[in-house]
Coordinates of C-alpha atoms in Angstrom, one line a residue:
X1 CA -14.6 86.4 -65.8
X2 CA -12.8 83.5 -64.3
X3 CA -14.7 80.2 -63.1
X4 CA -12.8 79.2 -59.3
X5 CA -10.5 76.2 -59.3
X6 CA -13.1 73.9 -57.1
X7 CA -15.2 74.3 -60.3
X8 CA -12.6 73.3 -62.9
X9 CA -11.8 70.1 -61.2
X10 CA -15.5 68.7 -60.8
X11 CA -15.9 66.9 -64.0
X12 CA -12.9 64.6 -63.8
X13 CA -13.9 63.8 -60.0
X14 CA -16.9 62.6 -61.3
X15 CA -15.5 60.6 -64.5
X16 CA -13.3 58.5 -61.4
X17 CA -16.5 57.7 -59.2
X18 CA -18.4 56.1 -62.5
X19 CA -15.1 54.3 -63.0
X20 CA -14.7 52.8 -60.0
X21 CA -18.6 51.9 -59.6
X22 CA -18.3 50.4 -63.1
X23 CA -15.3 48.7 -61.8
X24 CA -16.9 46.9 -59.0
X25 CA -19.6 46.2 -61.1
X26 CA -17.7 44.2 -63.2
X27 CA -16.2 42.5 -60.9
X28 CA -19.4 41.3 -58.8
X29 CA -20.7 40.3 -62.4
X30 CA -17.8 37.9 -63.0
X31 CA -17.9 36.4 -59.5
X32 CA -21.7 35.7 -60.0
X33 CA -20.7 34.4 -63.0
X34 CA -18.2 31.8 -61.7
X35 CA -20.1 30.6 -59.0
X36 CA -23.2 30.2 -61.4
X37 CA -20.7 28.0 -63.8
X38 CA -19.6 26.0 -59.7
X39 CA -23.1 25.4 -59.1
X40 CA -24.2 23.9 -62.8
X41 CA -21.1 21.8 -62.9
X42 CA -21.5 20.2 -59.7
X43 CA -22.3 16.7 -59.2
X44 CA -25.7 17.5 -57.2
X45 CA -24.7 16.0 -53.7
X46 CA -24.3 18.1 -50.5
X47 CA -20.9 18.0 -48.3
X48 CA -20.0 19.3 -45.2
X49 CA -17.4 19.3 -42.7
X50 CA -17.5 19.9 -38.9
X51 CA -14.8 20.0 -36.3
X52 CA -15.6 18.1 -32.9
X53 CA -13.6 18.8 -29.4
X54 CA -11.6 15.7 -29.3
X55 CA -11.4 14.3 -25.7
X56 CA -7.6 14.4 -24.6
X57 CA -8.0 12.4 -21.3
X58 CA -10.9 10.3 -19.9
X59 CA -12.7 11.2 -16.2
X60 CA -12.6 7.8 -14.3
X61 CA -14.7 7.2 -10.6
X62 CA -12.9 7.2 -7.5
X63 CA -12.2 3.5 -6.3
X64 CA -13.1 3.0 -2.3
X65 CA -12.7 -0.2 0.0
X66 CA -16.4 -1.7 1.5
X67 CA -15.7 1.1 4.1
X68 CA -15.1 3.8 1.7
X69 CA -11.8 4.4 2.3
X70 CA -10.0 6.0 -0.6
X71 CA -8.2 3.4 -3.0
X72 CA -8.3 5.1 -6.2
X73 CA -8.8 9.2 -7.5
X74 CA -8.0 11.7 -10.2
X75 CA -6.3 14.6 -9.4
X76 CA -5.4 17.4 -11.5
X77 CA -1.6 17.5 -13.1
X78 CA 0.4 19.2 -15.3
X79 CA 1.5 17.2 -18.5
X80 CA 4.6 18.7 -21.0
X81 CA 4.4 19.1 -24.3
X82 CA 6.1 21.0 -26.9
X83 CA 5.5 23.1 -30.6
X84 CA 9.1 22.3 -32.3
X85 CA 8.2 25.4 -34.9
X86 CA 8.9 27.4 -32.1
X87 CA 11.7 25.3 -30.4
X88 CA 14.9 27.9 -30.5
X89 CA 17.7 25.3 -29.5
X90 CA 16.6 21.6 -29.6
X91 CA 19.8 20.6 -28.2
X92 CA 19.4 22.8 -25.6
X93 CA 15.8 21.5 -24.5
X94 CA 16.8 18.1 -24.8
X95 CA 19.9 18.5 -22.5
X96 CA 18.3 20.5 -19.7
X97 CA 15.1 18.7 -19.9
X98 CA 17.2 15.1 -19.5
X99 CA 18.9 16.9 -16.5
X100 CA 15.7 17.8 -15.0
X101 CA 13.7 14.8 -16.0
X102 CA 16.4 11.6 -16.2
X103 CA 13.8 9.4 -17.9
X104 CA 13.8 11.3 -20.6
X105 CA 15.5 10.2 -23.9
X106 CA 17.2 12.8 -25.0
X107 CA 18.1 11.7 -28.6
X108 CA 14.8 10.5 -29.1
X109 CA 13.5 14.4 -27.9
X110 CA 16.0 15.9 -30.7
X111 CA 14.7 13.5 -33.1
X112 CA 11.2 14.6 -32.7
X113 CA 11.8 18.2 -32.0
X114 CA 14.1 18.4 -35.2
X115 CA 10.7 18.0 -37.7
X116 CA 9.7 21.5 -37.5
X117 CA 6.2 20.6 -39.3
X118 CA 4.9 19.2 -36.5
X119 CA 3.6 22.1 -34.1
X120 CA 2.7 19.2 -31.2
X121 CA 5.0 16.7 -29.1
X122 CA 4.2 14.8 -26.0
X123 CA 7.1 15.2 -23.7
X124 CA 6.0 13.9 -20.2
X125 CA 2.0 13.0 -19.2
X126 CA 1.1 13.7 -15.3
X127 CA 4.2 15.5 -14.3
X128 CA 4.3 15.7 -10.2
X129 CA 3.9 19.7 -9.1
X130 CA 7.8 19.8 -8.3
X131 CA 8.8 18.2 -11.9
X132 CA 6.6 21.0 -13.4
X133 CA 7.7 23.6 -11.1
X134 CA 11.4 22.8 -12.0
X135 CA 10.3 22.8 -16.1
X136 CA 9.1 25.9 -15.6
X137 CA 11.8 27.6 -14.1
X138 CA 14.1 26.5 -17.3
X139 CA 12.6 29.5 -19.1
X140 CA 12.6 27.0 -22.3
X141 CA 11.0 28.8 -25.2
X142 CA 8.5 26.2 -27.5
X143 CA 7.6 24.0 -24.0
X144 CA 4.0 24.6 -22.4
X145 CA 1.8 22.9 -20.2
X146 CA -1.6 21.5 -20.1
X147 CA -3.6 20.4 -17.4
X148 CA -4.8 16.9 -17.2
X149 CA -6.4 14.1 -15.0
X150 CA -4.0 11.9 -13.3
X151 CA -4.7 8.8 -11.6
X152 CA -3.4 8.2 -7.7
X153 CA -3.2 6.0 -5.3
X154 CA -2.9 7.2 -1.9
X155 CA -2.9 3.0 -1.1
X156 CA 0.5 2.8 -2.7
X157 CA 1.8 -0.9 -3.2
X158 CA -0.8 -2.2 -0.7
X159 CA -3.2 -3.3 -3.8
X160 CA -1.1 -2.8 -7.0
X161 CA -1.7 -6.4 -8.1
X162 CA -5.7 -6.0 -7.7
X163 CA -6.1 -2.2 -9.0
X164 CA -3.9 -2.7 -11.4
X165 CA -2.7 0.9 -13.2
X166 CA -4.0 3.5 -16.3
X167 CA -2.3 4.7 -19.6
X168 CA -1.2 8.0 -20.0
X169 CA -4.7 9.2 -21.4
X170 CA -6.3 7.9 -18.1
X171 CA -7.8 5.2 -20.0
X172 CA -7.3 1.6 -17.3
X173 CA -4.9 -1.1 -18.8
X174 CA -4.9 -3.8 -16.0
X175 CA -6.9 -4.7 -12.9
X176 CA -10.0 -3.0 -11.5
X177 CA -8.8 0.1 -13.5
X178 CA -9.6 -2.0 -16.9
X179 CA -13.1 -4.2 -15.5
X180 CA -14.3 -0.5 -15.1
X181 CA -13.5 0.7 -18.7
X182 CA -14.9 -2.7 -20.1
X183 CA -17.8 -2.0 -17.6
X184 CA -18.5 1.7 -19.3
X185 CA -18.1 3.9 -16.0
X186 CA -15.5 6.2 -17.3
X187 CA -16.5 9.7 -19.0
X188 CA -14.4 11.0 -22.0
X189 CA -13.3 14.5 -21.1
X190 CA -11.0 17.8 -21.8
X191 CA -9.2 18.8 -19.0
X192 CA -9.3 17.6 -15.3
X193 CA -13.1 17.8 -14.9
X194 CA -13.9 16.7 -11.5
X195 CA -16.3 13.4 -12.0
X196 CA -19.6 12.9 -11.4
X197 CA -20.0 8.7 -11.4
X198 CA -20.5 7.0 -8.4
X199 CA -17.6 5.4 -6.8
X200 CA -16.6 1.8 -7.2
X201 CA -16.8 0.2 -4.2
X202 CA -14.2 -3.2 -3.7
X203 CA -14.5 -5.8 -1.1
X204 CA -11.5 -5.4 0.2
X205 CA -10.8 -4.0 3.9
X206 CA -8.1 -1.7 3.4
X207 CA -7.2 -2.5 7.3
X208 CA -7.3 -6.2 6.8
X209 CA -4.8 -6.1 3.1
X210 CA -2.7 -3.8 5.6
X211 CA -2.2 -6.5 8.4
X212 CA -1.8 -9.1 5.5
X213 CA 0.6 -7.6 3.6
X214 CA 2.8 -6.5 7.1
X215 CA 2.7 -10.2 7.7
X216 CA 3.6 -11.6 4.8
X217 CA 6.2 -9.0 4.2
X218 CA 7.8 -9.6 7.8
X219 CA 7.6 -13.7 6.8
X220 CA 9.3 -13.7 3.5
X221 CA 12.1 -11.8 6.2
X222 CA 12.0 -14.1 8.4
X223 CA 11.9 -17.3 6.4
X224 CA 14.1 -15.8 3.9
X225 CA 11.5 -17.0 1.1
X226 CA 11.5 -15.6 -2.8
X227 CA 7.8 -14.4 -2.1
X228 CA 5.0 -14.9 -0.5
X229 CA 0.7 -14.7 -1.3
X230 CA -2.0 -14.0 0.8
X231 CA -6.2 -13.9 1.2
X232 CA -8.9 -13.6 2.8
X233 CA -12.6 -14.0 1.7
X234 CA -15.8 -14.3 2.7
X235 CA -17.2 -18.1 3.0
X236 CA -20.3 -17.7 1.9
X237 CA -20.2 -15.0 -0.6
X238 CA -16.8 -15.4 -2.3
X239 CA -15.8 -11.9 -1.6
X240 CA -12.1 -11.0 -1.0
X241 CA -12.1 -9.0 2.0
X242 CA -7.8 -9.1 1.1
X243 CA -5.6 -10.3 -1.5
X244 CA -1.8 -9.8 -1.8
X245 CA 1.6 -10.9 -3.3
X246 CA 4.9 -9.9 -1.6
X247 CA 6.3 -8.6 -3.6
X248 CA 3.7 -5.7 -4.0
X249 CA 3.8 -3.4 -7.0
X250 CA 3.4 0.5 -7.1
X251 CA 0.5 1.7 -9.6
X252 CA 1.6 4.9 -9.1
X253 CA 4.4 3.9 -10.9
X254 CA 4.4 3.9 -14.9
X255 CA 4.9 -0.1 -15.6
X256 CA 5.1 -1.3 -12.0
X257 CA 2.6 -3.8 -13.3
X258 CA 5.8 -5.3 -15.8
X259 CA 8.3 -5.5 -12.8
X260 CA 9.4 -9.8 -13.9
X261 CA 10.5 -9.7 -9.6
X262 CA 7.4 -9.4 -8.3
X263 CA 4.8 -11.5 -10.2
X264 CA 1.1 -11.7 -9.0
X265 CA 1.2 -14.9 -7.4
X266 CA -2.4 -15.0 -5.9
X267 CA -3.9 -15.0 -9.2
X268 CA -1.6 -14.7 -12.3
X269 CA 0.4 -18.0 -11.6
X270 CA -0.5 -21.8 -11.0
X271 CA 1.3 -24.1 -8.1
X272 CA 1.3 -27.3 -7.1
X273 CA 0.0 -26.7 -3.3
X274 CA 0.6 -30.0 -1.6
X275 CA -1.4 -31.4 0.8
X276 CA -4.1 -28.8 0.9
X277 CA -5.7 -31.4 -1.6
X278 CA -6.0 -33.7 1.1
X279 CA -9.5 -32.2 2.3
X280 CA -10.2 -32.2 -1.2
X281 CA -9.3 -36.1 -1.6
X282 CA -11.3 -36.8 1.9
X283 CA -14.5 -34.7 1.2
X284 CA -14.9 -36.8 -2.4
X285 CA -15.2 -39.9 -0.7
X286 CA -17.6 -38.9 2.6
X287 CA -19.6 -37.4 0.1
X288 CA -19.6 -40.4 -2.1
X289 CA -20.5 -43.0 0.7
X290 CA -17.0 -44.2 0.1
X291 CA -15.9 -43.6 3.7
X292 CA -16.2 -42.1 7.2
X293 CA -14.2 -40.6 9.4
X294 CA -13.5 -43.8 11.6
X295 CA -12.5 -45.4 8.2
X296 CA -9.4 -47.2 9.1
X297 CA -6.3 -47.5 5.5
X298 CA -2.9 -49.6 6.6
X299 CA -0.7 -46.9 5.9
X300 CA 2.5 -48.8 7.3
X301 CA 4.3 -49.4 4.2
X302 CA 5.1 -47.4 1.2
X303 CA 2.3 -47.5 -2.1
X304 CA 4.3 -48.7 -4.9
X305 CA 2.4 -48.0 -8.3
X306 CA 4.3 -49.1 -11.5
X307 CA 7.8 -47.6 -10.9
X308 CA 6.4 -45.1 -8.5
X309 CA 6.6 -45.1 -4.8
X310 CA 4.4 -43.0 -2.5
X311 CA 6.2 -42.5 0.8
X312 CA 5.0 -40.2 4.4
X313 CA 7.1 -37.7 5.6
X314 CA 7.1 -38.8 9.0
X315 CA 5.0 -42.9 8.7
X316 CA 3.0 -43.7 11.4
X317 CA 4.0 -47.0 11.6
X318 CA 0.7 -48.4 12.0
X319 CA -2.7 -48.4 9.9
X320 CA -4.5 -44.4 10.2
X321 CA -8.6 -44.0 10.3
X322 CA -9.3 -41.3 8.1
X323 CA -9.7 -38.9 10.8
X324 CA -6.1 -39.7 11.1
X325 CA -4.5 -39.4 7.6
X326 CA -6.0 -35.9 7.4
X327 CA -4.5 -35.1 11.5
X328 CA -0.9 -36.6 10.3
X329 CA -0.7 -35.4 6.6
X330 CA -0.5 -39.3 5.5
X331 CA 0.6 -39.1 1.5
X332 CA -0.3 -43.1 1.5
X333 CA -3.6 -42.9 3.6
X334 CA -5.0 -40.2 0.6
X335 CA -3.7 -42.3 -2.3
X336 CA -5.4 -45.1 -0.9
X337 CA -8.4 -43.0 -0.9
X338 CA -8.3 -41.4 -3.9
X339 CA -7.7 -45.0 -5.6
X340 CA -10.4 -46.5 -4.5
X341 CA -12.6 -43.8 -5.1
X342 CA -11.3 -44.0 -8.9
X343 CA -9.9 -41.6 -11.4
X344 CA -13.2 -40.7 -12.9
X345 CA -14.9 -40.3 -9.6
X346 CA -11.9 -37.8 -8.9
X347 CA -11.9 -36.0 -12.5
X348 CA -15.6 -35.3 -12.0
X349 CA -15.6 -33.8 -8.1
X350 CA -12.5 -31.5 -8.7
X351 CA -14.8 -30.6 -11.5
X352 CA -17.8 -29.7 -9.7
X353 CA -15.6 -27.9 -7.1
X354 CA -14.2 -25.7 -9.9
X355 CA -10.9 -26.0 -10.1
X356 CA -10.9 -27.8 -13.6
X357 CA -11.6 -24.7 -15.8
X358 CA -10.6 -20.8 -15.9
X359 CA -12.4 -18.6 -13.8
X360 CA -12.2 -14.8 -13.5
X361 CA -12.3 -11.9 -11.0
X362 CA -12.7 -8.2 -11.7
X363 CA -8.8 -7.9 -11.7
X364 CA -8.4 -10.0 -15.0
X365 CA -8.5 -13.8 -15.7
X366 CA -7.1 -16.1 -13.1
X367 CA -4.3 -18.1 -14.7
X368 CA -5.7 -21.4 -15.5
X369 CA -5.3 -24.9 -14.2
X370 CA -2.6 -27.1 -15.3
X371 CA -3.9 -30.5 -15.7
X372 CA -1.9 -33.7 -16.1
X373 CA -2.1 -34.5 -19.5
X374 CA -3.0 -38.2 -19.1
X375 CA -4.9 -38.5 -16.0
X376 CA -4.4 -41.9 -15.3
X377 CA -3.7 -44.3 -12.0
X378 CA -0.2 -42.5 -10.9
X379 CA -1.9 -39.3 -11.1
X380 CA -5.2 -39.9 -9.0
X381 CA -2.8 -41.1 -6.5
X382 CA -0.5 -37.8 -6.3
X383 CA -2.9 -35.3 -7.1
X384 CA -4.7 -37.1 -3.7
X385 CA -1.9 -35.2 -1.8
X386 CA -1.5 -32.3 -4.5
X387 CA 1.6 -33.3 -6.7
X388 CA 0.5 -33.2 -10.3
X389 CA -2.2 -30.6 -10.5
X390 CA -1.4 -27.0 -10.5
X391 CA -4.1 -24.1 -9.2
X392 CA -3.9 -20.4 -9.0
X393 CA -4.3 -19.7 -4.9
X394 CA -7.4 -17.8 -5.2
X395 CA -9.3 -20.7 -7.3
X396 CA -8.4 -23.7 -4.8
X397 CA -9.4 -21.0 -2.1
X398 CA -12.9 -20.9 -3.4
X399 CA -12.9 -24.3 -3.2
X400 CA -12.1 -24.7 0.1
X401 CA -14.3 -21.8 0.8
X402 CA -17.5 -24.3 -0.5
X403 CA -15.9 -27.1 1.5
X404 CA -16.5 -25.4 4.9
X405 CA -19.3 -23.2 4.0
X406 CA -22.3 -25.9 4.3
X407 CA -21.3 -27.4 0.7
X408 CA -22.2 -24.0 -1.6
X409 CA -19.9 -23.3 -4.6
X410 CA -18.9 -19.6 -4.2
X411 CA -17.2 -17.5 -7.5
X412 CA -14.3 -14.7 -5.4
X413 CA -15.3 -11.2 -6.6
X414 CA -13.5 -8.3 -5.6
X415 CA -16.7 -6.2 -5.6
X416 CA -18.4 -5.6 -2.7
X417 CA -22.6 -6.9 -2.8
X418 CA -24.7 -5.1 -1.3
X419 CA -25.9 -6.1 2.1
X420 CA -29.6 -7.3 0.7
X421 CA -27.5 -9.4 -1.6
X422 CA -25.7 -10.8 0.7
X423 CA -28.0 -13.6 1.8
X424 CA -27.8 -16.5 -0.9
X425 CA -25.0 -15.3 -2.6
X426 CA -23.2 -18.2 -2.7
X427 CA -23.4 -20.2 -6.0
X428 CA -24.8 -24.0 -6.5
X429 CA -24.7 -26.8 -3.6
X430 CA -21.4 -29.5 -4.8
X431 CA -21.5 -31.1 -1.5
X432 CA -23.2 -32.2 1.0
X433 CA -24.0 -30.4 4.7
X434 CA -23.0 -33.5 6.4
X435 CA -19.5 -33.6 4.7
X436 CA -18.9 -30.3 5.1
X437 CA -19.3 -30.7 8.7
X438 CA -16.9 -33.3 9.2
X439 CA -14.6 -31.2 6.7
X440 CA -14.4 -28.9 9.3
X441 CA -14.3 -31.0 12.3
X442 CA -10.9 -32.6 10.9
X443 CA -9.5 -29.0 10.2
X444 CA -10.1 -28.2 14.0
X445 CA -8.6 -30.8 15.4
X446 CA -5.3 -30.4 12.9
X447 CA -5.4 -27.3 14.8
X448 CA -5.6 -28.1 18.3
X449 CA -4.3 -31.8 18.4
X450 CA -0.6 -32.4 19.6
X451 CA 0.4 -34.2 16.7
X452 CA -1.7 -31.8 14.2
X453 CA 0.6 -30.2 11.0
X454 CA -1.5 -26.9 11.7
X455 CA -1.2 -26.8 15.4
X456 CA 1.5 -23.7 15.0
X457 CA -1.6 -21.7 13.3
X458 CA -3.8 -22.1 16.8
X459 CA -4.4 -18.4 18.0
X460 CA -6.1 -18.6 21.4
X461 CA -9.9 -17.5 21.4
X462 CA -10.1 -17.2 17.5
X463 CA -11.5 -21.2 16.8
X464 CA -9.3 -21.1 13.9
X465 CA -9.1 -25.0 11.7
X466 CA -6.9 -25.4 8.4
X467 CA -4.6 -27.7 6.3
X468 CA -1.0 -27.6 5.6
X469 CA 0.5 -27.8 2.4
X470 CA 4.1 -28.4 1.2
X471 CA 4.9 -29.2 -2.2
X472 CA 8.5 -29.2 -3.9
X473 CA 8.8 -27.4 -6.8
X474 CA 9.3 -28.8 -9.7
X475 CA 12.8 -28.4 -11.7
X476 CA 15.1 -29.8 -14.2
X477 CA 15.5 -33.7 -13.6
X478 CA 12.7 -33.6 -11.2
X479 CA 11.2 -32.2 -8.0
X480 CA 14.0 -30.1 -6.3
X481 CA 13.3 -31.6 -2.7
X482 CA 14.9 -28.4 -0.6
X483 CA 12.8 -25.9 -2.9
X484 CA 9.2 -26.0 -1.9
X485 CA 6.0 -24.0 -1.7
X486 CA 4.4 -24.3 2.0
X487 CA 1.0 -23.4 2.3
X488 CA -1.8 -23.4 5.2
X489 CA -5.2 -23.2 4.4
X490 CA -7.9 -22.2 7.3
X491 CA -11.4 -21.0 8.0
X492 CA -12.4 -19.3 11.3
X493 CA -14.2 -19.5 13.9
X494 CA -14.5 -23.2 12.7
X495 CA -17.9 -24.0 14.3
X496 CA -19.6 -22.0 11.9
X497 CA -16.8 -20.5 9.1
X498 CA -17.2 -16.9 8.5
X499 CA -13.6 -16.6 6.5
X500 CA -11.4 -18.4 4.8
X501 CA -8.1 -17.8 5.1
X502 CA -4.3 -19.1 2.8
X503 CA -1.3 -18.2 3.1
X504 CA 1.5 -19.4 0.5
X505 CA 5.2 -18.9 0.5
X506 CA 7.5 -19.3 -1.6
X507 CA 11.2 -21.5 -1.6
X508 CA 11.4 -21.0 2.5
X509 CA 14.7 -21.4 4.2
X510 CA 15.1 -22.9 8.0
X511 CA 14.7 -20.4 10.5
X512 CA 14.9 -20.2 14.3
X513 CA 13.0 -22.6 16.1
X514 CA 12.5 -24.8 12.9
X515 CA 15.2 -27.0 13.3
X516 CA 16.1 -26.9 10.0
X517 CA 12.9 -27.9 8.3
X518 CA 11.0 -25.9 5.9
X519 CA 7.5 -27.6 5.8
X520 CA 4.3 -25.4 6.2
X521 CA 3.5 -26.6 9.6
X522 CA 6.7 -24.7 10.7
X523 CA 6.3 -21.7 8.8
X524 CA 3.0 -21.5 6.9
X525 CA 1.0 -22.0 9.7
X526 CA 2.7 -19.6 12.1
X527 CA 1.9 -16.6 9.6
X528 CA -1.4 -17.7 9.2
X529 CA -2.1 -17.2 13.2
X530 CA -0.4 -14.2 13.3
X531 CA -2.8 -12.8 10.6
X532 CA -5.8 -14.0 12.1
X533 CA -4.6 -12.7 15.1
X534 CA -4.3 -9.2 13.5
X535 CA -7.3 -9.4 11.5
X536 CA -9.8 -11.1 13.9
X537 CA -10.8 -7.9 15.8
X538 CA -10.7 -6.0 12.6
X539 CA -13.8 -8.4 11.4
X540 CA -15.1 -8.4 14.2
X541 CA -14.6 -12.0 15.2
X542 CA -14.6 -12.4 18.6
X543 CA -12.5 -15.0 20.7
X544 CA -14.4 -16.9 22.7
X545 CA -14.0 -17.1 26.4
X546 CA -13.3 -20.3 28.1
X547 CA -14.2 -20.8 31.5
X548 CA -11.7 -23.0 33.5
X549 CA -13.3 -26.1 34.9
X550 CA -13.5 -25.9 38.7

């Protein structure tokens, strides 16, 4: 009898499953074995390794004027990138990529593209939805897209110098955008995640910088000047309610901020600013005891110091109070002054009234003073009338701000304070109520009197006092006299100064109903009425009704 096939083939089925147990066996004994050998030969210390989510962008707070009007946001944007391992045609994606995006160096592209290790290259950060759109559409193998935070500007140029602008991760690089990353209040994110700080709230009026920069922009026109620089701040607190330079600068435009044409000339530069200086040169000696008002200087011939002669514009012909020196802009009647208060005297007060050493803002550093380097008798006369001393607008308007202000010392911020901070804001006393009074009395009447250099500035209602200013510029062989910087320097309404108020431009040329001149009572002062004039109802100063006298 036969035994069946299934039978016959059992034992060797059986031989192969103890094989291949055996097998495994084996090899789980030699593994245990090696990693036994790992552990004894180790050196005993622990190591491990962990992957974190690196943050590709950072979440920043939106930046709103004191009325919470939108200065500043992120909004959500497409940025181009691309894997070169996967890159079919480089030249072809650098071609159509410079024909779609003109910006775009196409060698450099090939370059990068052409090291096929690399599976990442930027291409473009923040493109606009119709750059990406158009990408798109190419069809270009190896390019993709991720979504990022972008920074905008819906204010445009109107505040460029002040906000300054971001780098490409979102991170700020100038301006408000950088005091807020040295201040902490940015968030490191991935993606466009909406943020949840607070907003940063600026002093600035965004309808105030508006009227300001339309009038500045329609007077460097108009006077056919290289630029112009305007602000406005509060008197008592030192904040900047608006502060602009013509010409403005785009953040929304990569390296706006690096345009050489259109320099920050509020902050960023120093000038010699003329005969502002003169209320600075009065106000040291009514403070000292030196002088009042009724103070009479015989102004009738030039001051000759050394080989230096100190001249007037237009002389008086006849000895000036000091009432009058300030009214007619008298170069002779301030160096008088100024000499006989003395250098030291002089050194010390522009001292206390800050305009000796660097100051700051939230937008960066203000450029710092240029002193004379020998400060001597020459000096204290010129600088008297403001030849000799160069000051960054924004610090002598700070100055000036503590001259009308009762005599407080004020620091500009462009951060608004909180209205329960408002009260006592203003920084230590550097002169005395009394002076500061009579400070403003002989700005009012430069305003209103016939003869006054400010009297083009007078805007009916308003009670609007300032100084003129016009200094030439200084050049190769000397002071170039048919390139000047005219500046008018105010505070309104004068009887109790809420603002202060200057206005600067820049190499003005004659203009209608100048004949011929270019000195800031002829174009300085007429743009600083036409801005309060603007701005005045925005601040809600009103003009004050005179009755006619019956």
């Amino acid at each position: 009898m036969t035994m069946p096939k299934v039978q016959r083939s059992a034992l060797p089925l059986r031989l192969r499953m103890l094989a291949v147990a055996g097998g495994l066996v084996l090899a789980a004994a030699a593994i245990g074995g090696q990693l036994v050998q790992l552990g004894l030969s180790g050196s005993g210390s622990m190591r491990s390794a962990s992957a974190e989510p690196i943050a590709r962008t950072f979440s920043r707070p939106d930046i709103v004027d004191r009325r919470g009007r939108l200065i500043a946001t992120d909004v959500p944007a497409n940025s181009l990138f691309a894997d070169p391992a996967i890159v079919l045609d480089r030249d072809e994606v650098a071609e159509r990529l410079a024909d779609t995006l003109p910006d775009i160096d196409a060698e450099e592209l090939r370059r990068q593209l052409a090291d096929k290790s690399r599976r990442f290259v930027w291409i473009r950060r923040g493109l606009a939805p119709v750059e990406a759109q158009r990408v798109h559409d190419l069809g270009l193998p190896g390019l993709a897209f991720r979504r990022e935070a972008k920074r905008a500007y819906p204010s445009g140029a109107w505040l460029g110098h002040i906000v300054g602008q971001v780098n490409p991760d979102n991170k700020g690089i100038a301006g408000i955008e950088r005091y807020i990353d040295e201040t902490g209040e940015v968030e490191a994110v991935q993606g466009p995640v909406a943020t949840t700080l607070a907003p940063v709230r600026l002093s600035i009026d965004l309808g105030v910088q508006h009227a300001v920069i339309d009038e500045l922009r329609a007077a460097v026109d108009r006077y056919r000047a290289t630029g112009a620089s305007g602000l406005v701040m509060d008197a008592a607190t030192g904040e900047i309610l608006a502060g602009a330079s013509w010409p403005t600068v785009d953040p929304n435009l990569p390296g706006a901020l690096l345009d050489a044409s259109a320099p920050d000339r509020l902050q960023g530069g120093v000038y010699e600013l003329g005969s502002i200086f003169k209320a600075l040169t009065i106000a040291m000696a009514l403070d000292d005891g030196l002088v009042t008002l009724d103070t009479p200087y015989d102004v009738t011939e030039p001051l000759i110091i050394g080989r230096h002669q100190i001249h007037d514009l237009h002389p008086a012909g006849r000895p000036l109070t000091v009432r009058e020196i300030f009214i007619h802009s008298s170069n002779v009647g301030s160096a008088h002054i100024a000499l006989q208060a003395g250098t030291s005297r002089q050194l010390v007060f522009h001292a206390r009234m800050g305009l000796t050493e660097p100051i700051r803002t939230e937008a960066g550093p203000v450029a710092p003073p240029l002193l004379p380097p020998r400060w001597g008798e020459v000096e204290t006369a010129t600088i008297a009338y403001g030849h000799g001393f160069a000051v960054a607008p924004l610090q002598i308007a700070a100055a000036m701000a503590a001259l009308v202000n009762g005599g407080q010392r004020v620091s500009p911020t462009y951060i608004a304070r909180e209205p329960a901070n408002r009260t006592g804001a203003a920084g230590d006393r550097v002169l005395s109520l009394k002076t500061s009074l009579a400070i403003r009395e002989l700005m009012r009447l430069n305003v209103t009197m016939p003869h006054g250099t400010g009297k083009r500035a007078e805007v009916a209602g308003y009670r609007l006092g300032g100084k003129t200013g016009t200094a030439e510029i200084p050049g190769k062989g000397g002071y170039q006299e048919k390139s000047v910087i005219s500046s008018f320097v105010g505070a309104l309404p004068m009887e109790e100064p809420r603002y202060v108020l200057l206005v600067t431009l820049f190499e003005p040329q004659p203009a209608d109903g100048t004949k011929g001149g270019i000195t800031a009572g002829l174009n300085a002062a007429p743009l600083a009425g036409a801005i309060v004039g603007r701005i005045a109802p925005i601040l809600g100063v009103l003009p004050r009704r005179i009755e006619p006298v019956r």
